[in-house]
Coordinates of C-alpha atoms (C1' of nucleotides) in Angstrom, one line a residue:
Chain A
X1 CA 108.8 79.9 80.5
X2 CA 111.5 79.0 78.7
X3 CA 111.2 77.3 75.2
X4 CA 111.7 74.3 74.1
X5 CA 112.7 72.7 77.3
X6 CA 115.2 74.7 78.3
X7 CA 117.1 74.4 81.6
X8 CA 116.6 77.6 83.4
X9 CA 117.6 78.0 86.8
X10 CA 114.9 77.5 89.5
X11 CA 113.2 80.7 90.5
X12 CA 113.9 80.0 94.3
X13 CA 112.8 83.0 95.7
X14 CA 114.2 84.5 99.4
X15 CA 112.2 85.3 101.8
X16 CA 112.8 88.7 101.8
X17 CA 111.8 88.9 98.3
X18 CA 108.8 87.5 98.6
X19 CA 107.9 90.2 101.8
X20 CA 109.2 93.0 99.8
X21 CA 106.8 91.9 96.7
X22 CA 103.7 91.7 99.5
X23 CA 104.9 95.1 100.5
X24 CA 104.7 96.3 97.4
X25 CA 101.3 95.3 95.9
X26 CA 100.3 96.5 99.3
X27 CA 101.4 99.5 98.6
X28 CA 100.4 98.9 94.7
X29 CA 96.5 98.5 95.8
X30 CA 96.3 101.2 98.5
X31 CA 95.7 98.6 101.2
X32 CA 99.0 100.8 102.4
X33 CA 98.0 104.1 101.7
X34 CA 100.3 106.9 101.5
X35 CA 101.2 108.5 104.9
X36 CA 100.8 105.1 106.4
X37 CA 103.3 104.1 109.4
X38 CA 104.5 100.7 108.9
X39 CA 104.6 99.2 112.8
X40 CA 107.0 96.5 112.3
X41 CA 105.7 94.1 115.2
X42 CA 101.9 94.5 113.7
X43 CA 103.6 93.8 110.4
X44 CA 105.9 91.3 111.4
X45 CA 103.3 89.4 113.1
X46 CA 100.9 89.5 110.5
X47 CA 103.6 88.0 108.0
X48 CA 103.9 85.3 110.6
X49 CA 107.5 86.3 110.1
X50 CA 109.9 88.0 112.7
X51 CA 111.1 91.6 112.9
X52 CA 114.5 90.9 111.6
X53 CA 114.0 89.9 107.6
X54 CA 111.0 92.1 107.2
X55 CA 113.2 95.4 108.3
X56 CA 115.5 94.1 105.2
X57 CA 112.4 94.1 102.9
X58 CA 111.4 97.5 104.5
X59 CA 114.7 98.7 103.3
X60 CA 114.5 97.4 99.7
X61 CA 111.2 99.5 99.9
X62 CA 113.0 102.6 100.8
X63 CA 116.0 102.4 98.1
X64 CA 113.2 101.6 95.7
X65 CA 111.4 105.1 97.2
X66 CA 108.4 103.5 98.0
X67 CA 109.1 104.1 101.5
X68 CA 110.7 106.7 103.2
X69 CA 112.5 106.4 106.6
X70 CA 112.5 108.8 109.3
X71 CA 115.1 108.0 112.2
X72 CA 114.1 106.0 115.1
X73 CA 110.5 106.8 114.4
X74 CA 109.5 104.6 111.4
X75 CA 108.6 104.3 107.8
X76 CA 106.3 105.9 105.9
X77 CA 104.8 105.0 102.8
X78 CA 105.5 108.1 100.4
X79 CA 102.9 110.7 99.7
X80 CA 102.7 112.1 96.0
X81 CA 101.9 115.3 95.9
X82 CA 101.3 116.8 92.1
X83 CA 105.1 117.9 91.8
X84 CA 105.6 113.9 92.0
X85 CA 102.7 112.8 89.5
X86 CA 104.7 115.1 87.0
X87 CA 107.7 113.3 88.0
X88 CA 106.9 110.1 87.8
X89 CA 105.4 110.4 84.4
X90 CA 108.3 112.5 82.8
X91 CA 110.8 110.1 84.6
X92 CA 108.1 107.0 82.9
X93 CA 108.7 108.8 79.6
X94 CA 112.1 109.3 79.6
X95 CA 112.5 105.1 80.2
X96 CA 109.6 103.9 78.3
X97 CA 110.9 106.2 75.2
X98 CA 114.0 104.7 74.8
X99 CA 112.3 101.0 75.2
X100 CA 110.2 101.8 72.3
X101 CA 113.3 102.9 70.2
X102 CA 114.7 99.5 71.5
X103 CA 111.9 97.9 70.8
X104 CA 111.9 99.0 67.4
X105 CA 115.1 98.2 66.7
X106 CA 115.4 94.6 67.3
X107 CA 112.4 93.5 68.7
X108 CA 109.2 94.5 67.0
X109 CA 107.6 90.8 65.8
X110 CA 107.5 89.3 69.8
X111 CA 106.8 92.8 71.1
X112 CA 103.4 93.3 68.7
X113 CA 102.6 89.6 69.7
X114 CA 102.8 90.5 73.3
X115 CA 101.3 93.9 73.4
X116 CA 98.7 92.6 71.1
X117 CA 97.8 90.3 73.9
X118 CA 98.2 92.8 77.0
X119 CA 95.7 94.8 75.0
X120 CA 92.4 91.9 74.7
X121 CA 93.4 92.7 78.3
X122 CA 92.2 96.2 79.0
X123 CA 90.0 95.6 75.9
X124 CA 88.2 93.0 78.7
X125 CA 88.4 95.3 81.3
X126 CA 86.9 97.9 79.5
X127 CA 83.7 96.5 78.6
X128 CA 83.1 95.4 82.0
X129 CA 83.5 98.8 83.6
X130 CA 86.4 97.1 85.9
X131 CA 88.5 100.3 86.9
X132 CA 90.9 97.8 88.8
X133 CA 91.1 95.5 86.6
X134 CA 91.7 98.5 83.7
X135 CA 94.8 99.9 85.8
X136 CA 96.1 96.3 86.3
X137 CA 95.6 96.0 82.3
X138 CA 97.0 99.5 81.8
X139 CA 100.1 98.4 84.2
X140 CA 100.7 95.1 82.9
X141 CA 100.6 96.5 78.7
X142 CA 103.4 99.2 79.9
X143 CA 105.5 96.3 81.6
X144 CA 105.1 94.3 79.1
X145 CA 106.1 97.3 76.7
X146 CA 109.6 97.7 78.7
X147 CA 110.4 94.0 79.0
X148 CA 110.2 93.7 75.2
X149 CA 112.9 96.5 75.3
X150 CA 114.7 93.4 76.4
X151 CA 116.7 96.1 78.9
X152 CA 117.0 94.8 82.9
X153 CA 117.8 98.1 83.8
X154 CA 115.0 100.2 82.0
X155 CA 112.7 97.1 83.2
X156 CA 114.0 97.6 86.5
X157 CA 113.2 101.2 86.7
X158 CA 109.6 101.0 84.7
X159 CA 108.6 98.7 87.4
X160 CA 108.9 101.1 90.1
X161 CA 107.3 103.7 88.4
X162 CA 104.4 101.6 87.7
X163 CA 103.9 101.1 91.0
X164 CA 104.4 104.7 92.0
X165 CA 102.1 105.8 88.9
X166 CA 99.0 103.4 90.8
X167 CA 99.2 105.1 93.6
X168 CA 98.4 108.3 92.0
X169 CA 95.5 106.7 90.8
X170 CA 94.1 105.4 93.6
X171 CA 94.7 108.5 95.0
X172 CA 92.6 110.2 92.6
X173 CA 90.5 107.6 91.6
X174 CA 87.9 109.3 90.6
X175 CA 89.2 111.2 87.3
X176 CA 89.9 108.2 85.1
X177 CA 89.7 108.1 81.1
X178 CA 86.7 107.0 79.3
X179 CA 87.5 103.5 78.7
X180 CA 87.6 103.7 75.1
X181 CA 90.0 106.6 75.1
X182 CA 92.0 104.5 77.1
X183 CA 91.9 101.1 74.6
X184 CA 92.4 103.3 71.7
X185 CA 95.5 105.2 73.1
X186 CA 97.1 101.9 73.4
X187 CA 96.1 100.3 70.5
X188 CA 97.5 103.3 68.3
X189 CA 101.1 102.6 70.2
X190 CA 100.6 99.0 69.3
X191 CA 99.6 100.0 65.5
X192 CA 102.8 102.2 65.2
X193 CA 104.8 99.4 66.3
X194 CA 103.1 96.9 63.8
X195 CA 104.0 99.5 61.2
X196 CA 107.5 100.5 62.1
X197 CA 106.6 104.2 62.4
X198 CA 109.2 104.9 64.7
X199 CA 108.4 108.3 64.7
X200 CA 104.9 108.1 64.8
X201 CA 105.7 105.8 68.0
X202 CA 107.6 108.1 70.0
X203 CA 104.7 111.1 69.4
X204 CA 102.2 108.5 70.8
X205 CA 104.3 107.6 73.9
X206 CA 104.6 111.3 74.6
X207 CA 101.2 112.4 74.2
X208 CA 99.9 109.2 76.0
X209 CA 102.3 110.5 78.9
X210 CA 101.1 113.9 78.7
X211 CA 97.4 113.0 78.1
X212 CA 97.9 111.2 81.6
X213 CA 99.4 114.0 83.8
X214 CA 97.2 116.3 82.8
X215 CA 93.7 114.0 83.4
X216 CA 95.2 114.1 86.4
X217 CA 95.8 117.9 87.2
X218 CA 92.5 118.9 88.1
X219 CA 92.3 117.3 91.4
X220 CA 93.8 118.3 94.6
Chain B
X1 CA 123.5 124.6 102.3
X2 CA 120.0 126.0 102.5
X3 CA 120.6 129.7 101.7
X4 CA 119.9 132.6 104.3
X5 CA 120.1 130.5 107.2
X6 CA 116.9 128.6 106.3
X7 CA 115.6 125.9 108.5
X8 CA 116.3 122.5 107.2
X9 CA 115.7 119.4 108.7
X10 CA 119.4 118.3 110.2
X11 CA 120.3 115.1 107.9
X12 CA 120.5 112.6 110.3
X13 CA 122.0 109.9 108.7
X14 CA 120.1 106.1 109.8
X15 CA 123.3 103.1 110.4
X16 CA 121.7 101.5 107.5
X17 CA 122.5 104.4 105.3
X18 CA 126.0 105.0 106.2
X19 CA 126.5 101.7 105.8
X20 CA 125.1 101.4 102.4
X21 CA 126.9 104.1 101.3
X22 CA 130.1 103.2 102.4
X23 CA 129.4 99.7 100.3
X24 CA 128.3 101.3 97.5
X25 CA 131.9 103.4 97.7
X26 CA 133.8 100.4 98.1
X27 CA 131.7 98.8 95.1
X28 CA 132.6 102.0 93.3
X29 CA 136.0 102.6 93.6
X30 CA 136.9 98.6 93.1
X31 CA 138.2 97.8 96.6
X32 CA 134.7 95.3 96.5
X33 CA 135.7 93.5 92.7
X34 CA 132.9 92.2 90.8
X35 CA 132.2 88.6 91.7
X36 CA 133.3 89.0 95.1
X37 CA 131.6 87.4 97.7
X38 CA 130.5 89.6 100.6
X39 CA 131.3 87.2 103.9
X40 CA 128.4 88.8 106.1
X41 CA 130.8 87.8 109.4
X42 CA 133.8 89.2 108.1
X43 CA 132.5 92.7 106.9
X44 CA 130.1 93.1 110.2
X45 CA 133.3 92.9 112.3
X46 CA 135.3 95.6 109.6
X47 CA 132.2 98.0 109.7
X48 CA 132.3 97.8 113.6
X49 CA 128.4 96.7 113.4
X50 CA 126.3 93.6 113.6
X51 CA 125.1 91.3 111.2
X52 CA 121.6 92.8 111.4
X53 CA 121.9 96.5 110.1
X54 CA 124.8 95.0 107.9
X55 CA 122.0 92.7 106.0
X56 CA 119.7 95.5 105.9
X57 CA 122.0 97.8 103.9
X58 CA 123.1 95.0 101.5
X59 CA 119.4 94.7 100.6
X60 CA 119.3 97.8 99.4
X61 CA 122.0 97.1 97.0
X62 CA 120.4 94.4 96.2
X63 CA 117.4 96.5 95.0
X64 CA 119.9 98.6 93.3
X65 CA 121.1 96.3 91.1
X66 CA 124.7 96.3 92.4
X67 CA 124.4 93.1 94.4
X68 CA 122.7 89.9 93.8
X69 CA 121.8 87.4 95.6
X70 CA 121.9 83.7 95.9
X71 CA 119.6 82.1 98.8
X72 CA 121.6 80.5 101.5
X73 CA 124.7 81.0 99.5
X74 CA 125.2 84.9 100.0
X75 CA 126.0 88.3 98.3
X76 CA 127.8 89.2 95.3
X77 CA 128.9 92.0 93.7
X78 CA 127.6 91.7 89.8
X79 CA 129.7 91.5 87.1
X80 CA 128.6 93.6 84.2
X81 CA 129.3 91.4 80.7
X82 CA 129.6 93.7 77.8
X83 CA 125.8 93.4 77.1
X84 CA 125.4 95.1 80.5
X85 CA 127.6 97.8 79.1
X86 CA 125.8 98.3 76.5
X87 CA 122.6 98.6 78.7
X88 CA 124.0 100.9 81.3
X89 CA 124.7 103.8 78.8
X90 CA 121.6 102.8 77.3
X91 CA 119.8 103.4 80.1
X92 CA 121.7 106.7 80.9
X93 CA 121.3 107.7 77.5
X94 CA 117.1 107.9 78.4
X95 CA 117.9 109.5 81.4
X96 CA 120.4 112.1 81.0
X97 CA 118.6 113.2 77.8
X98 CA 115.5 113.8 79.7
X99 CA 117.7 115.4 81.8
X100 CA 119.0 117.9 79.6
X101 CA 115.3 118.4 78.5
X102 CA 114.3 119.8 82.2
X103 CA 117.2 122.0 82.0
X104 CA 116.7 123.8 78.9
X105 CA 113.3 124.2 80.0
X106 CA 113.6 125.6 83.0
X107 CA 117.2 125.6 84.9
X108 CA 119.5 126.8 82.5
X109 CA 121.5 129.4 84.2
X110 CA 122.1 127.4 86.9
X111 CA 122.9 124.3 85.1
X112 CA 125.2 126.0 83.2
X113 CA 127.2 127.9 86.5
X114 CA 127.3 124.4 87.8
X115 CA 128.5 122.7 85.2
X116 CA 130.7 124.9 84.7
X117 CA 132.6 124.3 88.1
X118 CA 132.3 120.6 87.7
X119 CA 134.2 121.2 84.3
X120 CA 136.8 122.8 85.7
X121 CA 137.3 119.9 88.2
X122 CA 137.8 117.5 85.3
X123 CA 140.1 120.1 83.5
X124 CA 142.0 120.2 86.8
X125 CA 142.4 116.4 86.9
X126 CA 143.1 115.9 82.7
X127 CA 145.9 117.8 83.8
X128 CA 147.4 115.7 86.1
X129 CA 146.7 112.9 83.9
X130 CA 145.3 111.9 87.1
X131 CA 142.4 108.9 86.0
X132 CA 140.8 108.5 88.8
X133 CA 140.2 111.8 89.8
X134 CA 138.9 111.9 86.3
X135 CA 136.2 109.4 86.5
X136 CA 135.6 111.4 89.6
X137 CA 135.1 114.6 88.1
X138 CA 133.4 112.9 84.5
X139 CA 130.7 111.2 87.4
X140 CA 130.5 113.9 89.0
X141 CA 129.9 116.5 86.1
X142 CA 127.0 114.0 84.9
X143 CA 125.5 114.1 88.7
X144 CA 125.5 117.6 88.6
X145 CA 123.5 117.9 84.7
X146 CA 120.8 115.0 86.4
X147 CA 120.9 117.1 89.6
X148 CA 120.1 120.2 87.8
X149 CA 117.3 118.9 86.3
X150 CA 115.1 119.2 89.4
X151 CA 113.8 115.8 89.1
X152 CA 114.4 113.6 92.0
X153 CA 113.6 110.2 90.1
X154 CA 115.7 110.6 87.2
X155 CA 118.5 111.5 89.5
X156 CA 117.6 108.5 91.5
X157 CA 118.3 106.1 88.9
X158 CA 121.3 108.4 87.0
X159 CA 122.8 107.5 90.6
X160 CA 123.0 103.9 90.0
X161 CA 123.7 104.0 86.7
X162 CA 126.7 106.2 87.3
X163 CA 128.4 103.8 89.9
X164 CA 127.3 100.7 87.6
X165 CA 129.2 103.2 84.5
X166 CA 132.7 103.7 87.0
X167 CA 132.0 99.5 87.2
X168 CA 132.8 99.3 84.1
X169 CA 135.6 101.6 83.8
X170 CA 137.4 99.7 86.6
X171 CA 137.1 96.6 85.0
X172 CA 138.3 98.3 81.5
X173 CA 141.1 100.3 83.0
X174 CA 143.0 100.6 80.5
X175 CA 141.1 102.0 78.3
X176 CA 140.0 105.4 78.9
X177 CA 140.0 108.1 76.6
X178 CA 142.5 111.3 76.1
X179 CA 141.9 113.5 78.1
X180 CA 141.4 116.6 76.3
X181 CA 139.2 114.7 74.0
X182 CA 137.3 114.2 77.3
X183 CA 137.2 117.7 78.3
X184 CA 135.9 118.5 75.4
X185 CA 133.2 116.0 75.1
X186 CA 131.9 117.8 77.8
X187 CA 132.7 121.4 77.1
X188 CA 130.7 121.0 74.4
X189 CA 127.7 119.7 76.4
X190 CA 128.0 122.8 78.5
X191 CA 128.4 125.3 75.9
X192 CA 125.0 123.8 74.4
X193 CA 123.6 124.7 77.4
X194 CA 124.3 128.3 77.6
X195 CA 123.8 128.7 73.6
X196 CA 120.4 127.6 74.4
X197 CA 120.7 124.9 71.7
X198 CA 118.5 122.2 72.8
X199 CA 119.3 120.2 69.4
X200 CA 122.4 120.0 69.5
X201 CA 122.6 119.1 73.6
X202 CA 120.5 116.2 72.3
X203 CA 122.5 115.1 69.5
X204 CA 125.6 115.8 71.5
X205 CA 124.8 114.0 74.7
X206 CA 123.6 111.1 72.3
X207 CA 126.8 111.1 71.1
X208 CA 128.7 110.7 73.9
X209 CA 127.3 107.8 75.4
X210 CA 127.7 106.1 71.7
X211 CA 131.5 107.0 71.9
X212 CA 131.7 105.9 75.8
X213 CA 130.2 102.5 75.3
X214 CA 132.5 102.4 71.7
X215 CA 135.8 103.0 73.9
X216 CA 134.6 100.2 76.2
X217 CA 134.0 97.5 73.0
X218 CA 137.6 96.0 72.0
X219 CA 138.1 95.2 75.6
X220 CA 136.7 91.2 76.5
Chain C
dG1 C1' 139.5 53.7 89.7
dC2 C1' 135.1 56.0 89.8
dC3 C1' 130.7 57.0 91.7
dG4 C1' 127.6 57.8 95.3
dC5 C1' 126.7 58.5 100.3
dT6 C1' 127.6 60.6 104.7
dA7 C1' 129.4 63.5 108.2
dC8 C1' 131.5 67.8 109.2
dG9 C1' 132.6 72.8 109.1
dA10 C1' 131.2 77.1 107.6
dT11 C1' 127.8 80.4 106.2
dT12 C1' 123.3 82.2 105.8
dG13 C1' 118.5 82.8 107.6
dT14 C1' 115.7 83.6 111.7
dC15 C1' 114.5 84.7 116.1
dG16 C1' 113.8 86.7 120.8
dA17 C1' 115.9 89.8 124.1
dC18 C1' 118.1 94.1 125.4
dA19 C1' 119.4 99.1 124.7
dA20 C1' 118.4 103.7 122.7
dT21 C1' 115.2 107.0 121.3
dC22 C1' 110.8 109.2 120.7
dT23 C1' 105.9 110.7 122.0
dG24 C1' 102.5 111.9 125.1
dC25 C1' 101.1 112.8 129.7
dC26 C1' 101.3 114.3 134.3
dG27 C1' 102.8 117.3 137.8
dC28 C1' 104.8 121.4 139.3
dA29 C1' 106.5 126.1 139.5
dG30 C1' 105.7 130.7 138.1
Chain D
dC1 C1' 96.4 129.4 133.4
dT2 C1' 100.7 128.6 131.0
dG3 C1' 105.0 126.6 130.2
dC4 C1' 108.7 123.8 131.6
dG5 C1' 110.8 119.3 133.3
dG6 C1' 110.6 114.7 133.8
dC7 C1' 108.5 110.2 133.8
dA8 C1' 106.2 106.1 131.5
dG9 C1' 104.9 103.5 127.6
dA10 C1' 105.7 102.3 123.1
dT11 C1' 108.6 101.8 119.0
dT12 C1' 112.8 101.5 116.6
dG13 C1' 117.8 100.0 116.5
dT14 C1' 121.1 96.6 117.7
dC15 C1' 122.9 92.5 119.2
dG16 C1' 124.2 87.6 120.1
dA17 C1' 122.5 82.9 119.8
dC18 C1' 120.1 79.1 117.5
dA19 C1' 118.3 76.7 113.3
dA20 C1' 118.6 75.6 108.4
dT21 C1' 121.2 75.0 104.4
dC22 C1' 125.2 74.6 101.6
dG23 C1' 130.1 73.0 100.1
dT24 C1' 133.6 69.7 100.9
dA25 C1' 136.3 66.0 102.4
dG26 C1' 136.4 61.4 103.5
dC27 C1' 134.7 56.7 103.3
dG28 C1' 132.8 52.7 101.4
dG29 C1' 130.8 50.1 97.5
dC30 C1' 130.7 48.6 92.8

DNA sequence: GCCGCTACGATTGTCGACAATCTGCCGCAG
DNA sequence: CTGCGGCAGATTGTCGACAATCGTAGCGGC
């Protein structure tokens, strides 16, 4: 929210937005797992909505390379296979890097305040043995990481590698950390941050990225 | 082409595609000035098409950034302010230096034959004092280092970021560097390359995003 | 004279119907 | 029995028409 009473313009969101965000966590929770053909008359009728404005969300889907189109018969939602779990997380480095050099730079008070916060969150979700509710926490710490950057377009980019980086763990949901490696990982970034270790800070980020890919290597 | 007559699929281009791409080009090159309204009516009737597959592509611009969108008041093309400048090369910074990562790492001879030929394109046009065949080759020469890379989501988003980047230089024509100091930015970049000097890339790439953004500053 | 209300024209948002294309099945010839 | 050709059903692609919303001009009241 806005401080202090601010006028900010009303969020009125399009209708297409609001589809393509469904789509999304849809996609985001596996309840559209990868491979899936999207019918757009099920879909359509299920969103109580017509064929016409959910095709336009489809395609905000596809430039965002959550879905991927194949002529006249349909879309898909993407597969990862272990090519694109390296991907995503060396394309996820490359933006979150350069948000924690941002963040460093002009933004470390509200960012520590924030992350602090995002972090009881996993802490939460740890003790309680909540593997959703860790990768929401784990999801929501790195957004909130990016957005301190204060950049729309590193934002922009982090979200759709979020999503894409759930769906490698749902697909391989099976190998995740020991909670407490997890909450620790984090709360190091957020300690380097606290401290201004710049350096320190950008180590963490890689190794957390690396630490990542390769808990994930083993499987298929 | 896929070498020795290999199979590919045939690239059948969907409507929505075409059409995107052709807006993006118009976006690019100016003929669709920031601010601009896009009359969905009007442009149907240009593109030969109907409104439907005409909405559909403008969506995706909309995901990329390069439209926004007002509910029940239509389209835009964004203006970039000089914040959003500042955020574009930014933003390429983190990815054209993750770039040049992946290609030390494991492209290099190809990078550097590639580059090379984009290179001479822009010597070609610094020639001819010929600017927009310059911003042709510069984009192009930065398309080919993300390309070389091998990873398919950092060239996603270099994509964007490159047509946001010629935005800018449009808006700021005037302004646009000498062009052997140009051609040498990049020679540089290439000669790092094949000297195997991954330092030096780094610091050099860094460098010239610092110097592209400072040429765009005295400008309103 | 200025402010607010109302009616109109224009544009966007949505929908249902039609055309084009793909997939799978069936029949038929070899 | 195998392979080809073609037909039928289903799905995607496209279109034109209708509904909802916005901006504006004009009118009336204070």
């Amino acid at each position: 929210m806005g401080r202090l009473g601010e006028l900010e313009p009303v969020p009125r969101r399009s209708t297409v937005e609001i589809v393509s965000a469904e789509l999304r966590a849809a996609i985001l929770y596996g309840s559209l797992a990868p491979g899936t053909q999207l019918g757009e008359a099920e879909l359509a009728a299920r969103l109580g909505i017509s064929r016409g404005p959910l095709r336009e969300a489809m395609q905000r889907l596809v430039q965002e390379g959550l879905l991927h189109s194949e002529p006249h018969r349909g879309l898909f939602v993407v597969t990862l296979d272990h090519d694109d779990v390296e991907d995503v997380y060396r394309a996820r480095l490359a933006v979150e890097r350069e948000a924690c050099r941002l963040v460093m730079a002009r933004n470390r008070g509200e960012a520590v305040a924030r992350l602090t916060e995002a972090l009881e969150g996993l802490v939460t979700a740890a003790r309680e043995r909540d593997r959703v509710a860790m990768s929401d926490a784990d999801q929501a710490f790195h957004q909130v990481l990016v957005s301190a950057s204060g950049s729309p377009r590193l934002e922009r980019m982090a979200q759709t590698l979020l999503v894409e980086t759930r769906m490698c763990l749902n697909a391989l949901q099976d190998t995740y950390p020991e909670p407490e490696e997890l909450v620790e990982e984090h709360r190091r970034l957020v300690d380097a941050i606290a401290d201004g270790a710049e350096d320190r800070l950008l180590l963490l980020i890689e190794e957390h990225m690396i630490d990542s890919v390769e808990r994930l290597r083993p499987a298929p």
